[in-house]
Short mmCIF file of C-alpha atoms and ligand atoms in Angstrom, two decimals:
data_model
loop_
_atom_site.label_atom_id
_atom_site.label_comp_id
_atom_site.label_asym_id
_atom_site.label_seq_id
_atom_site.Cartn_x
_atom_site.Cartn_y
_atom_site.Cartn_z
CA UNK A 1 -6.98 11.75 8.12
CA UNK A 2 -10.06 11.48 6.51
CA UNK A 3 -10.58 10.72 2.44
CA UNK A 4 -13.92 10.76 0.91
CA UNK A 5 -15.25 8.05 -0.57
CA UNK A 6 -15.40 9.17 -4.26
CA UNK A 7 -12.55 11.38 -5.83
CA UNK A 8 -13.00 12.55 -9.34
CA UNK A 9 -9.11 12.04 -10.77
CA UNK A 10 -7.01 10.73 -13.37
CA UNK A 11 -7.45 7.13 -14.69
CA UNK A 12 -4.36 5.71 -16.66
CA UNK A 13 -6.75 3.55 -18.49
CA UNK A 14 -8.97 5.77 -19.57
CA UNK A 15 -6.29 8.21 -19.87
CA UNK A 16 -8.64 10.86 -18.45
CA UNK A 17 -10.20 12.54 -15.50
CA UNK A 18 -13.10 9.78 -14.11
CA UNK A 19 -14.78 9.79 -10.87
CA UNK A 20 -13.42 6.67 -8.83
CA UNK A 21 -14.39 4.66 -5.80
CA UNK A 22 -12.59 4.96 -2.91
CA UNK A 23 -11.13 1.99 -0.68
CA UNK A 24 -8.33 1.31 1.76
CA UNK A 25 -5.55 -0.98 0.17
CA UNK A 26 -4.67 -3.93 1.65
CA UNK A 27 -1.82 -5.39 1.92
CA UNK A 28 -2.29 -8.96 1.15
CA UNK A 29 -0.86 -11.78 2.10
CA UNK A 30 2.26 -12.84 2.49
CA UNK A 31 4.21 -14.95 0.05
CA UNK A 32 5.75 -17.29 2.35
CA UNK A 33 7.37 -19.45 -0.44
CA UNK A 34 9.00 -15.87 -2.12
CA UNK A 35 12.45 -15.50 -3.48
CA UNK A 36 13.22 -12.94 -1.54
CA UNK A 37 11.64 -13.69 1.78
CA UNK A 38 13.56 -17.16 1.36
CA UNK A 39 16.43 -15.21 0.87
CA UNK A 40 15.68 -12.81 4.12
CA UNK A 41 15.41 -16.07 6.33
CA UNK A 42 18.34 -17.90 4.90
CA UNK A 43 20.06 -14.54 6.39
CA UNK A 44 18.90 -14.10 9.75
CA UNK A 45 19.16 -18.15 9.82
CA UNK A 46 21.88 -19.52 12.68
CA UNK A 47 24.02 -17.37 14.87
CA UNK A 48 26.95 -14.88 12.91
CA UNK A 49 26.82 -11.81 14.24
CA UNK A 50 23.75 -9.06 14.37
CA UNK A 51 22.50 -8.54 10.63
CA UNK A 52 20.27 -6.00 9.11
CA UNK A 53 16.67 -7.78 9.96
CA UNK A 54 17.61 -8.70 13.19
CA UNK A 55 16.83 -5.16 14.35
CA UNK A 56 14.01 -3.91 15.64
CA UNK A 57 13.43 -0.99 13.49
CA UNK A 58 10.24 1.41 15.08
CA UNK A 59 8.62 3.17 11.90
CA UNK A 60 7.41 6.32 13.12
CA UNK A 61 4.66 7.06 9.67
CA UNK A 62 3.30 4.05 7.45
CA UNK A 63 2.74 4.35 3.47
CA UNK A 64 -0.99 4.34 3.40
CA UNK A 65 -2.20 3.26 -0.18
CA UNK A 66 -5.86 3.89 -1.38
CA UNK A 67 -7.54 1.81 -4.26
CA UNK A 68 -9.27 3.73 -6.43
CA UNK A 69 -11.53 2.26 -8.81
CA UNK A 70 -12.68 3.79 -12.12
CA UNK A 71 -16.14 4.11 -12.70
CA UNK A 72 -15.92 4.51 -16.42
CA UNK A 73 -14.05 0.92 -16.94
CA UNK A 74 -14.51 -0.65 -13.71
CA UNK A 75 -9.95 -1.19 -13.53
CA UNK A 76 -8.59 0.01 -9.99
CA UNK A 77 -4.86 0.92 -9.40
CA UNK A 78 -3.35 2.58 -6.47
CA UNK A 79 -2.93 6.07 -4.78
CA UNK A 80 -0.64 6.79 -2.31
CA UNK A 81 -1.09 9.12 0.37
CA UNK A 82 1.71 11.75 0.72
CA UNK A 83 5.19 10.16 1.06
CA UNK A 84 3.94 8.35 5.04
CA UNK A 85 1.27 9.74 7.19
CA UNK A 86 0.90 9.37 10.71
CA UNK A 87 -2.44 9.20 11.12
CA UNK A 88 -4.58 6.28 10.08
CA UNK A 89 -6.64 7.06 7.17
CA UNK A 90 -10.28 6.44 7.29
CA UNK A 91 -12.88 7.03 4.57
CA UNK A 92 -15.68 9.70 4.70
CA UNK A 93 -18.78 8.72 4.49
ZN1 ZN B 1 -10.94 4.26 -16.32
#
């Protein structure tokens, strides 16, 4: 799937149609020290029977996000692509 690398759409800032830069999103890195992923390994922690994340769950599609940023006022926020796409996204150039 290719996405060009400048897409003239709505900014939430601006409140109004801008053109914006076009990057992949990333998705960071992971909070180790979390709530919730303290939470997640205090679960799957000791024996007790096969629970939720013990699975091996095979995602067929991944939510690919794009970060747009506004020309106008220089603030990004997030697109994402269709509800999950197969096909890794990969910006025009
Ligand atoms: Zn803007």
């Amino acid at each position: 799937m290719k996405v060009p690398a400048e897409i003239r759409t709505h900014c939430p800032y601006c409140n109004a149609h801008t053109t914006h830069k076009v990057k992949l999103a990333s998705k960071g890195p992971r909070r180790t020290l979390a709530e919730g992923e303290l939470r997640h390994a205090r679960k799957l922690k000791g024996h007790g029977g096969k629970r939720a994340g013990k699975k091996d769950v095979v995602k067929q599609a991944k939510r690919q996000k794009l970060m747009l940023t506004c020309q106008q006022c220089n603030k990004k926020h997030e697109l994402v692509l269709g509800s999950r796409t197969r096909k890794k996204a990969e910006i025009k150039r």
